[in-house]
Coordinates of C-alpha atoms in Angstrom, one line a residue:
Chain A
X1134 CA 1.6 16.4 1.2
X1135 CA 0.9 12.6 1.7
X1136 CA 3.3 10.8 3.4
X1137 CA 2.9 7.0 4.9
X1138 CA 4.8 6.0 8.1
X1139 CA 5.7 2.3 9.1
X1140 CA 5.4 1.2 12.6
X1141 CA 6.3 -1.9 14.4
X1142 CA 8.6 -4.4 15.5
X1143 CA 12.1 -4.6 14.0
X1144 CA 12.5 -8.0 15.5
X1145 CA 10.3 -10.8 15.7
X1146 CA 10.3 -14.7 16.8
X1147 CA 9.7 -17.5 15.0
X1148 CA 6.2 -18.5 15.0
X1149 CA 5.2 -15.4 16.3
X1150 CA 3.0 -12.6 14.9
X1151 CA 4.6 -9.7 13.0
X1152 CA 2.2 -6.6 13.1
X1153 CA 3.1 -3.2 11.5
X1154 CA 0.7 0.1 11.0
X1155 CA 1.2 2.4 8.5
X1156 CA 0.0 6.0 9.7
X1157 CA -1.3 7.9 6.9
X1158 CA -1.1 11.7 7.5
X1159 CA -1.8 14.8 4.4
X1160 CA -4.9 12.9 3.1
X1161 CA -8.0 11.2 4.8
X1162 CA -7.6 7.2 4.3
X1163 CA -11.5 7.2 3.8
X1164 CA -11.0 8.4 0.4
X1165 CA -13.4 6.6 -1.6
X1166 CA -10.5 7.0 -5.1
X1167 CA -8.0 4.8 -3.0
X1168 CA -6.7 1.2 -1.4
X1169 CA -4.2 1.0 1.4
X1170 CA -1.9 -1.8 1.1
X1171 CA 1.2 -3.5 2.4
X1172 CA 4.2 -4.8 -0.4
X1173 CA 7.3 -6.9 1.4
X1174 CA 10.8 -7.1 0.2
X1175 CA 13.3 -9.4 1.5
X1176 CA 16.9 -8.2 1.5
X1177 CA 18.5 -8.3 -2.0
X1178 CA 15.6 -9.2 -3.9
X1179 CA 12.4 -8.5 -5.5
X1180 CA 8.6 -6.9 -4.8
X1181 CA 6.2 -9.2 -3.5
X1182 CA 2.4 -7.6 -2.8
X1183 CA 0.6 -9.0 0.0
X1184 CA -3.0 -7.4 0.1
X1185 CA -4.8 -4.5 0.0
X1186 CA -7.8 -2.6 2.0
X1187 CA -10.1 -0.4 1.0
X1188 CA -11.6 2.4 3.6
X1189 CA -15.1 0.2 4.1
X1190 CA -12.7 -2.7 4.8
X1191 CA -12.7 -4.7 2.1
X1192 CA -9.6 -6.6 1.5
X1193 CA -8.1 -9.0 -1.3
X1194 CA -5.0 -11.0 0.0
X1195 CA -2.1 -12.5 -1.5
X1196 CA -3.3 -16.4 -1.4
X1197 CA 0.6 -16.9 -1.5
X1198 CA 1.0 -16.4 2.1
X1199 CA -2.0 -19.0 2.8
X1200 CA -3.8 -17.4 5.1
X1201 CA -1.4 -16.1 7.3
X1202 CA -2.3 -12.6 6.5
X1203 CA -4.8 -10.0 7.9
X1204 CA -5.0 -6.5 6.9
X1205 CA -7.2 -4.1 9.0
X1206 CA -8.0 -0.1 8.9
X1207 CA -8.6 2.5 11.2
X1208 CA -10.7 5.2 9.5
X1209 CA -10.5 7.5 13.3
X1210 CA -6.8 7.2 13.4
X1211 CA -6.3 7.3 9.7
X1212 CA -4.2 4.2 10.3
X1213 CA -4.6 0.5 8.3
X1214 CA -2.5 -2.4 9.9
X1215 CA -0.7 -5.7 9.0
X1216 CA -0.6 -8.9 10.7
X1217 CA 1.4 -12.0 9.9
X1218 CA 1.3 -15.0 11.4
X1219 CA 3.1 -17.9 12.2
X1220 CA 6.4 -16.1 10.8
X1221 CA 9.4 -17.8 10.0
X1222 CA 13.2 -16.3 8.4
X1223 CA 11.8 -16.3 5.0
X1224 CA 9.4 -13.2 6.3
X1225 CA 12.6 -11.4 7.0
X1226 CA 12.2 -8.4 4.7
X1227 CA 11.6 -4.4 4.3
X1228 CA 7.7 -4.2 4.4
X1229 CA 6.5 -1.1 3.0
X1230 CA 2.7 0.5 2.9
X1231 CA 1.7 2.2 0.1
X1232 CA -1.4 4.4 -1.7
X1233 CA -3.3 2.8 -4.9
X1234 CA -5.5 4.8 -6.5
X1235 CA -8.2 2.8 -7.5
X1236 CA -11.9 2.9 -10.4
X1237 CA -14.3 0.3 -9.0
X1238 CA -11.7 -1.3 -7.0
X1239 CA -9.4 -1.3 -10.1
X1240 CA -5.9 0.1 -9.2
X1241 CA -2.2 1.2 -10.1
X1242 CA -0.4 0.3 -7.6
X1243 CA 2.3 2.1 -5.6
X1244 CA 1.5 5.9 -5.8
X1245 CA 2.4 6.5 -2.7
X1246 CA 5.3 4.7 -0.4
X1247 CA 6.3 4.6 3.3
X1248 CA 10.0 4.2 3.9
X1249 CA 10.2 0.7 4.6
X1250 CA 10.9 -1.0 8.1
X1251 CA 12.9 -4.3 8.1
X1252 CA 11.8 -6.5 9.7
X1253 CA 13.9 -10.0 10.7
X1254 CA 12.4 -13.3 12.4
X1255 CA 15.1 -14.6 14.3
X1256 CA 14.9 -16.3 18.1
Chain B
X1408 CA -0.7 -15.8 -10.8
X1409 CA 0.5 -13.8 -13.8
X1410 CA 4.0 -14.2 -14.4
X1411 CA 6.0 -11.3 -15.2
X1412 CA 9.8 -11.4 -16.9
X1413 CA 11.9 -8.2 -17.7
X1414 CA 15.0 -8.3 -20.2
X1415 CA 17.5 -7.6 -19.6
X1416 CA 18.0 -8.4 -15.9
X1417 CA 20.8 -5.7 -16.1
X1418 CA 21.7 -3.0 -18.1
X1419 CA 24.9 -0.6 -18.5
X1420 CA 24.3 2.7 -20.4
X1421 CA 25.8 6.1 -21.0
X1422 CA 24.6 9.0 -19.7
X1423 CA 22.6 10.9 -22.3
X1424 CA 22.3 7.3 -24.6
X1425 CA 18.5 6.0 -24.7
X1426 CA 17.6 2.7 -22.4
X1427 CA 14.9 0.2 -22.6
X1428 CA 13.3 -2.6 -20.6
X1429 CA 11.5 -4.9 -22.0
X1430 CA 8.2 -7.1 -19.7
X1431 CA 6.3 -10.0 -20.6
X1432 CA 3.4 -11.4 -18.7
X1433 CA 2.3 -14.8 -18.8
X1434 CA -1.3 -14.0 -19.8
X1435 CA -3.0 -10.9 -21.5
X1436 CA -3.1 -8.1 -19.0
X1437 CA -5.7 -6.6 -21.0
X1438 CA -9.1 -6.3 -18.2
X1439 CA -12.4 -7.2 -19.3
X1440 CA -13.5 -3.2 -18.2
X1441 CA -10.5 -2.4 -21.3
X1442 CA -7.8 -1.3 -19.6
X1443 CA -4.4 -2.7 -18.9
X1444 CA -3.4 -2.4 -15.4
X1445 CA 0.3 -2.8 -16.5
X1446 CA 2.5 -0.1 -14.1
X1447 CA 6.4 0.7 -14.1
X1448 CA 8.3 1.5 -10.9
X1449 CA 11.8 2.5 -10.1
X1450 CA 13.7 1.9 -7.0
X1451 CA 16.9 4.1 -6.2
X1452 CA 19.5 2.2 -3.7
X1453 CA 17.9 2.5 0.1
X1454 CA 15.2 3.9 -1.2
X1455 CA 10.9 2.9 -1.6
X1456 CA 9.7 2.3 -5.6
X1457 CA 8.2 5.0 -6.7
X1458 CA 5.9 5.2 -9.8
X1459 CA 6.9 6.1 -13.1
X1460 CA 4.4 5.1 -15.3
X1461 CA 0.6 3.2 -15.0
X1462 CA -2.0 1.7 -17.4
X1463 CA 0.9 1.3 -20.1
X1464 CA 1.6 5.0 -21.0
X1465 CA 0.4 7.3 -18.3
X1466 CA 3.4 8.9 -16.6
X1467 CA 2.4 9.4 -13.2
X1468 CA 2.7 12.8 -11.7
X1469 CA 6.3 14.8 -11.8
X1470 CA 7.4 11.6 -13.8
X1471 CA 10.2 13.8 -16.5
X1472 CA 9.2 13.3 -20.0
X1473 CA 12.1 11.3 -21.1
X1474 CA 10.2 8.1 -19.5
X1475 CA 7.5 6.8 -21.8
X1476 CA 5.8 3.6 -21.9
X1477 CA 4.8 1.6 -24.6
X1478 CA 2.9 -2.3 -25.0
X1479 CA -0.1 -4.2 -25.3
X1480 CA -1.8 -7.8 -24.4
X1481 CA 1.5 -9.7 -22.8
X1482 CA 4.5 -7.4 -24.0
X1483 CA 5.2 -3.7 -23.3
X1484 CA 8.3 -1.4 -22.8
X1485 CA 9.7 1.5 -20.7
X1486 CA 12.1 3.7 -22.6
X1487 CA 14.4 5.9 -21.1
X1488 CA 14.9 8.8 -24.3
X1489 CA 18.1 10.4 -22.5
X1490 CA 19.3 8.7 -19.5
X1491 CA 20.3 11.1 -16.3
X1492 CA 22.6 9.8 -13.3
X1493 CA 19.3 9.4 -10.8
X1494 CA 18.0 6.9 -13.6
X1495 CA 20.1 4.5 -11.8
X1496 CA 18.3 1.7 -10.0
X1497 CA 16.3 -1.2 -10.1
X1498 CA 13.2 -0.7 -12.2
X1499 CA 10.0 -3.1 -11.9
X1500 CA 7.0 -3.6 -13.9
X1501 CA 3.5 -4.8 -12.1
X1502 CA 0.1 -6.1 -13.1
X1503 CA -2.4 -5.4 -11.1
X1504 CA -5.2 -7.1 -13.4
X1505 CA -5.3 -9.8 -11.8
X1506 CA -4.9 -10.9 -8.1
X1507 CA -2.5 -11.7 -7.0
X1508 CA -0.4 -8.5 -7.8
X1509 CA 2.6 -9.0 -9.2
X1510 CA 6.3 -7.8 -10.1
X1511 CA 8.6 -8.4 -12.5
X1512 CA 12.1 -9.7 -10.9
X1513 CA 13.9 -6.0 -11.8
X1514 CA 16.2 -5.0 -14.4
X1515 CA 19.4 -3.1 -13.1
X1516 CA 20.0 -0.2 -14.7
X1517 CA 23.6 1.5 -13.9
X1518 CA 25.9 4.0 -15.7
X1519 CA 29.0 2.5 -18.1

């Protein structure tokens, strides 16, 4: 059975670096039918998708977070990975990874979740 | 970025009475390969979205049949035909035509 584990900091400075992994385990991340990816949701409100990697690395970000975002995969450790930089309170959220099965790099998103982790900037 | 709106933004019903949300997109959703990446989610208090429905009317796997969805170009629908006590939650729609992804605000669905 798939499952998708979050991993990282629950606390994090201001103008820091906020990284998370997401350990895949029940199914090899080098599938060729998938992207990994990484969704955010601050407290109380809505879905916000931040970018996606497929197992060759290849990634499409949200341009949103302007730059501040790199997403990386570990095909050995069936693990893919979320940085964020230069983080302030409005990066407070629940950050999720999640499955999208994909055709040509054409996906539904979301059939697959991790829990969540919150994650809050404060000093 | 494709905007997405739901209707309502909440929504009271009975248990066993039908529900429906309703998702505009700012822009056709329709892909130039012919399919509409236009998915449904639903997100249980405390709990990750999971996926109901994708490409308008495909009801992802152990989805019940009492979800169906419905739509084409900029406007589509999820129907609830009976609704059940763990149909409660916040359900989203999301186009993933175009990057950026992106999500409807949620429409609240709770029992009268």
């Amino acid at each position: 059975q798939l499952q998708l584990q979050e991993s990282g900091p629950g606390l994090v400075k201001p103008s820091e670096t906020l990284p998370l992994t997401c350990t895949v385990s029940g199914a090899s991340i080098s599938s060729g039918s998938y992207y990994w990816g990484w969704i955010r949701q601050p407290p109380g409100k809505g879905l916000e998708w931040l970018g996606s990697i497929y197992y060759s690395g290849i990634t499409y970000y949200n341009p949103s977070l302007k730059s501040r975002v790199t997403i990386s995969i570990d095909t050995s450790k069936n693990q893919f990975s979320l940085k964020l930089s230069s983080v302030t309170a409005a990066d407070t959220a629940v950050y999720y990874c999640a499955r999208h099965t994909c055709t040509n790099g054409l996906c539904s998103p979301g059939d697959h979740w991790g829990q969540g982790t919150l994650v809050t900037v404060s000093s | 970025d494709i905007v997405m709106t739901q209707t309502p933004i909440s929504s009271p019903v009975t248990l066993g009475q039908p529900a429906s949300i309703s998702c505009r997109s700012s822009q056709s959703l329709v892909h130039s390969d012919g399919n509409t990446y236009l998915s449904w989610l639903h997100q249980r208090p405390g709990q990750p979205p999971r996926l109901l429905i994708y490409k308008i009317s495909n009801r992802f796997s152990g989805v019940p049949d009492r979800f169906s969805g419905s739509g084409a170009g900029t406007d589509f629908t999820l129907k609830i035909s009976r609704v059940e006590a763990e149909d409660v939650g916040i359900y989203y729609c999301t186009q993933a035509t175009q990057f950026p992804w992106t999500f409807g605000q949620g429409t609240k669905v709770e029992i009268k």
